[in-house]
Coordinates of C-alpha atoms and ligand atoms in Angstrom, one line a residue:
X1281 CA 0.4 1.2 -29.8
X1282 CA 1.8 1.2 -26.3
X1283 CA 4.3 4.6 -24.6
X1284 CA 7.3 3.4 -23.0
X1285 CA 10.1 4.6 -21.6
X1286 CA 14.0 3.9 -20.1
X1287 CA 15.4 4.2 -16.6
X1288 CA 18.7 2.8 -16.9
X1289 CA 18.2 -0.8 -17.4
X1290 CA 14.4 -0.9 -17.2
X1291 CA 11.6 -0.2 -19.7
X1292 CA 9.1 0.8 -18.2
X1293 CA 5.3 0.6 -20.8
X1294 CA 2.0 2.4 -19.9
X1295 CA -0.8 -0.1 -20.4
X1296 CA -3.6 2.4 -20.6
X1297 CA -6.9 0.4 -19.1
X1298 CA -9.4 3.2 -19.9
X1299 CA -10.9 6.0 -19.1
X1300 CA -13.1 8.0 -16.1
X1301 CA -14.9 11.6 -16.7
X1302 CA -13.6 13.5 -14.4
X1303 CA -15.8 16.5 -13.3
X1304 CA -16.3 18.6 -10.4
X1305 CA -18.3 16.1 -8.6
X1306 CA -15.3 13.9 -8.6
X1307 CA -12.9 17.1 -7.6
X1308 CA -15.4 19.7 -5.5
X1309 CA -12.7 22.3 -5.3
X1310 CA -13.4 22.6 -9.4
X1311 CA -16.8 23.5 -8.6
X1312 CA -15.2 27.5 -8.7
X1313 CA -14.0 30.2 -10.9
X1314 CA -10.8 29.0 -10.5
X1315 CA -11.7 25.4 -11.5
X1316 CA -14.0 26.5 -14.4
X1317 CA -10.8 28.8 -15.6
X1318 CA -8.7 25.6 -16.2
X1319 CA -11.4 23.5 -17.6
X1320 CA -12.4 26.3 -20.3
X1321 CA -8.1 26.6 -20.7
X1322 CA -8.1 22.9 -21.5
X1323 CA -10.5 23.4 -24.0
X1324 CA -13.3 22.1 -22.0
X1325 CA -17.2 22.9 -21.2
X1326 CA -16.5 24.7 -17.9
X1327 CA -17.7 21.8 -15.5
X1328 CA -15.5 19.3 -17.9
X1329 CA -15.6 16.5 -17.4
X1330 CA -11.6 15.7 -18.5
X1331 CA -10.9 12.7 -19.8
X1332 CA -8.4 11.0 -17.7
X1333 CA -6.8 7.7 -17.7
X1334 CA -6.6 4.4 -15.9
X1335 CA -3.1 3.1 -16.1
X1336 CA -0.9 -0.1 -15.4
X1337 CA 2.2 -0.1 -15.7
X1338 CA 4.4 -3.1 -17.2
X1339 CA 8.2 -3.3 -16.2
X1340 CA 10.7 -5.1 -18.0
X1341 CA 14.6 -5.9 -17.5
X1342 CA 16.6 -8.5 -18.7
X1343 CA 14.4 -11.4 -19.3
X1344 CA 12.3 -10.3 -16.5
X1345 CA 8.4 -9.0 -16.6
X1346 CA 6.7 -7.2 -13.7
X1347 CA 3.5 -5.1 -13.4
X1348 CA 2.9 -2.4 -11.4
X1349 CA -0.8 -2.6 -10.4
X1350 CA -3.4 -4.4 -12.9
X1351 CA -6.0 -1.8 -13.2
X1352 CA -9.6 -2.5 -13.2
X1353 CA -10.5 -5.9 -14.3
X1354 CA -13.8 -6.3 -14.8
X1355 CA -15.0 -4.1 -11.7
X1356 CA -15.7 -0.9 -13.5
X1357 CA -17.3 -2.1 -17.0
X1358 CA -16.4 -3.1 -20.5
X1359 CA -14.9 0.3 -21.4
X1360 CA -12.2 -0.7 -19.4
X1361 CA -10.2 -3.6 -17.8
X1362 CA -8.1 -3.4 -21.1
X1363 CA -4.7 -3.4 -19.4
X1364 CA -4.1 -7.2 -20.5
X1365 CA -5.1 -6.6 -24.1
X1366 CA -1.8 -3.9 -23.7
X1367 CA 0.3 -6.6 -22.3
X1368 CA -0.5 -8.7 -25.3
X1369 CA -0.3 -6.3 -27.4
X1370 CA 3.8 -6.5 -26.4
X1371 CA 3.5 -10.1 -27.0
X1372 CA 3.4 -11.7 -23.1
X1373 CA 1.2 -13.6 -22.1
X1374 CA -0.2 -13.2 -18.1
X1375 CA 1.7 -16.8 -17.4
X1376 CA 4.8 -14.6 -17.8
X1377 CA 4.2 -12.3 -15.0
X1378 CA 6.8 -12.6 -12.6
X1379 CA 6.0 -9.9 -9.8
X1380 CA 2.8 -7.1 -9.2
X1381 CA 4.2 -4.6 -7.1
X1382 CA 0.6 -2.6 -5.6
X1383 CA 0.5 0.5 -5.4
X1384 CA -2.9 0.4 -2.9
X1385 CA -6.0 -1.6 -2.6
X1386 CA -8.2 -0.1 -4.4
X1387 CA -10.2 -1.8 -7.5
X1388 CA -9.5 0.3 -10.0
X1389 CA -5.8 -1.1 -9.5
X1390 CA -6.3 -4.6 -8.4
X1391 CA -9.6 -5.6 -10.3
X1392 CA -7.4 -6.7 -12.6
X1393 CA -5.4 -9.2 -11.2
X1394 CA -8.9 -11.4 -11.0
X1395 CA -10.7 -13.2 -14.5
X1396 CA -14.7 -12.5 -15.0
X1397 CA -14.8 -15.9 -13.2
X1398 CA -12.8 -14.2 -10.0
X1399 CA -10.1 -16.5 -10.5
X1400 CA -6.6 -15.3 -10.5
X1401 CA -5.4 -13.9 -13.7
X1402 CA -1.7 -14.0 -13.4
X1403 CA -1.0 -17.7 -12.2
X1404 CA 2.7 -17.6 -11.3
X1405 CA 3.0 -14.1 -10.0
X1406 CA 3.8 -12.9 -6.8
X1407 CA 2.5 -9.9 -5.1
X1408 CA 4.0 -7.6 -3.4
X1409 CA 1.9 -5.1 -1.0
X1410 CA 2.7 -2.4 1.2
X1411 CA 2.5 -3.6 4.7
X1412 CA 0.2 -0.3 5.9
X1413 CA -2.0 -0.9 3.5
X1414 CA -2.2 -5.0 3.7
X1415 CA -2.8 -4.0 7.8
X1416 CA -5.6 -1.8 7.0
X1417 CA -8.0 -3.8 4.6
X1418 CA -7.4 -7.0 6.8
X1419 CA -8.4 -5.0 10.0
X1420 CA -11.6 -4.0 11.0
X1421 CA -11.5 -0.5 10.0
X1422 CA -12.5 -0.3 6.5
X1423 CA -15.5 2.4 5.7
X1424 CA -18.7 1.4 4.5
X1425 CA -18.2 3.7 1.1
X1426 CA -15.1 1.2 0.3
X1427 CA -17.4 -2.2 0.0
X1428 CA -16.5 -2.6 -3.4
X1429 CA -12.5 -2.4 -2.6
X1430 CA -13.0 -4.5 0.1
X1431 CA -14.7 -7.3 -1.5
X1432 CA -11.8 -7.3 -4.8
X1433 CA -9.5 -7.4 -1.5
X1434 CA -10.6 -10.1 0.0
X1435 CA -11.2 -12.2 -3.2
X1436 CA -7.5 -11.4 -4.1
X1437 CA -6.1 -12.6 -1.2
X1438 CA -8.1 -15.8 -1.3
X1439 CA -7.2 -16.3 -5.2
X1440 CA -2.9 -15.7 -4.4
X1441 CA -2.9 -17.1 -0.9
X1442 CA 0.9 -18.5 -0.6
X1443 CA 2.3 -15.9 -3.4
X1444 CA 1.2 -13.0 -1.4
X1445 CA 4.8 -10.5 0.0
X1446 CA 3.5 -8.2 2.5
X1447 CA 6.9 -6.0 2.8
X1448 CA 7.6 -3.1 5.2
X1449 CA 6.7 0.9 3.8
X1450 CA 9.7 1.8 2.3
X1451 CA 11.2 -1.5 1.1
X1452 CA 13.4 -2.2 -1.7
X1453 CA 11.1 -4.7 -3.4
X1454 CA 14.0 -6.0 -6.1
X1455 CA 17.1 -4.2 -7.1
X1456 CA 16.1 -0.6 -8.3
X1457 CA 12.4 -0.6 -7.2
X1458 CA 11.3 0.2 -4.0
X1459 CA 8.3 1.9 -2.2
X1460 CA 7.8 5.5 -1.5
X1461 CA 5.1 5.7 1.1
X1462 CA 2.7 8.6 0.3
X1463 CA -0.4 8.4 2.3
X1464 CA -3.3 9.4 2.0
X1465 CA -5.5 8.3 -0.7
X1466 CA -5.5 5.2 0.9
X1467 CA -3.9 4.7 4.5
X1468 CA -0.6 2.5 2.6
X1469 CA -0.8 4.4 -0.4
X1470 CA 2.8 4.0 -2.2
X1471 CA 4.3 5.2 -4.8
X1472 CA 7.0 3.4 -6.6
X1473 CA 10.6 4.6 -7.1
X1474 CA 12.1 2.9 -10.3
X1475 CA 15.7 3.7 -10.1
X1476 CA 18.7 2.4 -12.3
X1477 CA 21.9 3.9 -13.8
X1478 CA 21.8 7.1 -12.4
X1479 CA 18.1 7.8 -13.8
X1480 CA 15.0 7.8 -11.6
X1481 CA 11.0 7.7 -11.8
X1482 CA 9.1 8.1 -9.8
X1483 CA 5.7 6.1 -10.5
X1484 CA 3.0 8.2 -7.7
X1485 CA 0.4 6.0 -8.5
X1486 CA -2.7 8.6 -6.8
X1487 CA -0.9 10.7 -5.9
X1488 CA -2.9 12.6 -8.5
X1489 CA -6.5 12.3 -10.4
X1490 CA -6.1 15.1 -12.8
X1491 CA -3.2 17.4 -13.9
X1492 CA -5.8 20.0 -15.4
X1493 CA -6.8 20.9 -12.2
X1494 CA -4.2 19.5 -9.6
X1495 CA -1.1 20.8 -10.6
X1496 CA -2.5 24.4 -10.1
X1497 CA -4.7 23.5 -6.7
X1498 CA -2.9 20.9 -5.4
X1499 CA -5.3 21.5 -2.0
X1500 CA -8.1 20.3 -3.9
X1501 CA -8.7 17.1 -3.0
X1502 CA -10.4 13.9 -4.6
X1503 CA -13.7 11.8 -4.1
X1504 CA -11.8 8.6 -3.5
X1505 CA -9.0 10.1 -1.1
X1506 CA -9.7 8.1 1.9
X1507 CA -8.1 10.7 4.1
X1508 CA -8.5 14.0 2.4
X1509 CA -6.2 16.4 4.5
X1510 CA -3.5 13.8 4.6
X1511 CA -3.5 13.6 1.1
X1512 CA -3.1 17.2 0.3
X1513 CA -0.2 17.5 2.6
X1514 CA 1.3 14.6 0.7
X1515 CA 0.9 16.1 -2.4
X1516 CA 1.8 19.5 -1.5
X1517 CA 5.4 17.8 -0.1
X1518 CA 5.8 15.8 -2.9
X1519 CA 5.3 18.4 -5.7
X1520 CA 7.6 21.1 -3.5
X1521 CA 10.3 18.4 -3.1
X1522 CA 10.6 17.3 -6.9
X1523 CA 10.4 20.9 -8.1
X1524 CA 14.4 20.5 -7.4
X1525 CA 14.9 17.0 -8.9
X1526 CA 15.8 15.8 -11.8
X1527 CA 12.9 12.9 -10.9
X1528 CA 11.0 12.0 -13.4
X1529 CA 6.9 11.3 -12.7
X1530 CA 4.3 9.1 -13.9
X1531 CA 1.1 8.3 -12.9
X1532 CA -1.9 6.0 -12.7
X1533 CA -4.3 9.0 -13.8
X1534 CA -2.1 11.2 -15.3
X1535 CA -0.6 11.0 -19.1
X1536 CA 3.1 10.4 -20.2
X1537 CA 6.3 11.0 -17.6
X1538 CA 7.5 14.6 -17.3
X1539 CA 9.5 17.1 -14.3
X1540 CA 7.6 18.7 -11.8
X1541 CA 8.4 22.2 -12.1
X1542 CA 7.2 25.8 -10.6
X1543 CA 4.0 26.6 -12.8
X1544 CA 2.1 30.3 -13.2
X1545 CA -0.6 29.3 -10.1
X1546 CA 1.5 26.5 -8.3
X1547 CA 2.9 24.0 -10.2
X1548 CA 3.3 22.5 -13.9
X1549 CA 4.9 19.1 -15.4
X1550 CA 7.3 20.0 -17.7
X1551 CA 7.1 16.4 -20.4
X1552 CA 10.1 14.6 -20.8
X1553 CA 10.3 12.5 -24.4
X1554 CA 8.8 8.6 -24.1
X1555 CA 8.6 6.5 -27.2
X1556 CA 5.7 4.3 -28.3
X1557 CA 6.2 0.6 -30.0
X1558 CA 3.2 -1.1 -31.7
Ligands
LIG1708 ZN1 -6.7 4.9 -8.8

């Protein structure tokens, strides 16, 4: 059973890839009274872990089919890497794919978009990358703790040379999706704005690794974010700035769609109604 929802003349389907523990090795800031408060409030042991998901996203207007990332492929184990089991599960095939939009270049996102053979999964898609991000894994910059992205990188690029759009921060990608650049996690990381009859989502990709803890401490930062301080003030913009929208949210590590709203400690998502189809 897959959760989907409308934006004007999109649907817009959560293929769920798996799962990560998340703990307060993975978020240090949890390693408090504060962060054992909201762990024990969930429900939890008071280090967690939470269990918090890896997520694709499949997008779908007229007779078109698009993904948004591809999550982890075969990088990360069999537990996971079941985003194309979702996909048909809805009854596509990858053949169908018409467009990836990426979100960043990291392999829980585009592990995916490679077969256990590292051959290209989706065979007539196109890509479409952020141009901050495409600049950053091509140049010599990348840290030694980011071999593994690296490596799905460079195989990626070799496996979709020719079907590859590197387009500008920012960019409309087609009619009603475009980027929204939220650095941070990742130097390109972007968000994706899914816009169409007056309704909006906004897809934040990392913006976010756990809305136990991160709603309330949106300072604590995660393992993974590449740029730590960046990303807080990212987040902390973000979160203030849709506090007055009527923008929905949804994310590649955080469950269903919902409103960002003024919470007890800092913030809260208030859940807005998706639907689920088998
Ligand atoms: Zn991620």
């Amino acid at each position: 059973m897959t959760e989907f929802t409308r934006i004007g003349k999109f649907k817009m389907t959560w293929l769920l890839d798996g799962y990560y523990p998340c703990t307060p090795d993975f978020v240090p800031g949890a390693r408090s009274e504060e962060g054992r408060n909201l762990y024990k409030k969930a429900g939890l042991p008071p280090e967690g872990p939470s269990k918090e998901p890896f997520h694709a996203f499949a997008i779908e207007w007229k007779d078109h089919l698009w993904l948004i990332d591809t999550g982890c492929g075969q990088e990360a184990g069999p537990e996971r890497g079941k985003a194309p089991e979702q996909l048909r599960s809805m009854g596509y095939s990858p053949e169908d794919v018409e467009g990836i939009i990426i979100t960043h270049l990291h392999k829980d996102h585009t592990g995916g978009l490679l077969t256990s053979e590292g051959k290209a999964r989706y065979p007539n898609t196109r890509l479409y990358i952020g141009e901050s991000e495409m600049e950053f894994w091509t140049g010599s910059d990348v840290p030694e703790g980011n071999a593994g992205d690296h490596e799905v990188t460079k195989a990626v690029l070799e496996q979709y040379e020719g079907r590859i759009e590197v387009v500008p921060d920012n960019a409309v990608i087609a009619p009603g999706l475009r980027f929204v650049p939220l650095y941070g996690h990742s130097p390109g990381h972007n968000g994706v704005m899914i816009e169409d009859g007056g309704q909006r989502m906004l897809m934040w990709a990392d913006l976010m690794h756990s809305s136990i803890l991160q709603f309330h401490y949106p300072h604590w930062s995660v393992r993974p974010d590449m740029d730590p301080e960046r990303a807080v003030a990212t987040r902390l913009e973000l979160l203030e700035r849709l506090v007055e929208e009527d923008t929905r949210v949804a994310g590649s590590h955080t469950y269903g769609a919902g409103l960002v709203r003024r919470g007890e400690i800092a913030y809260e998502l208030v859940p807005t109604d998706t639907d689920n189809r088998h």
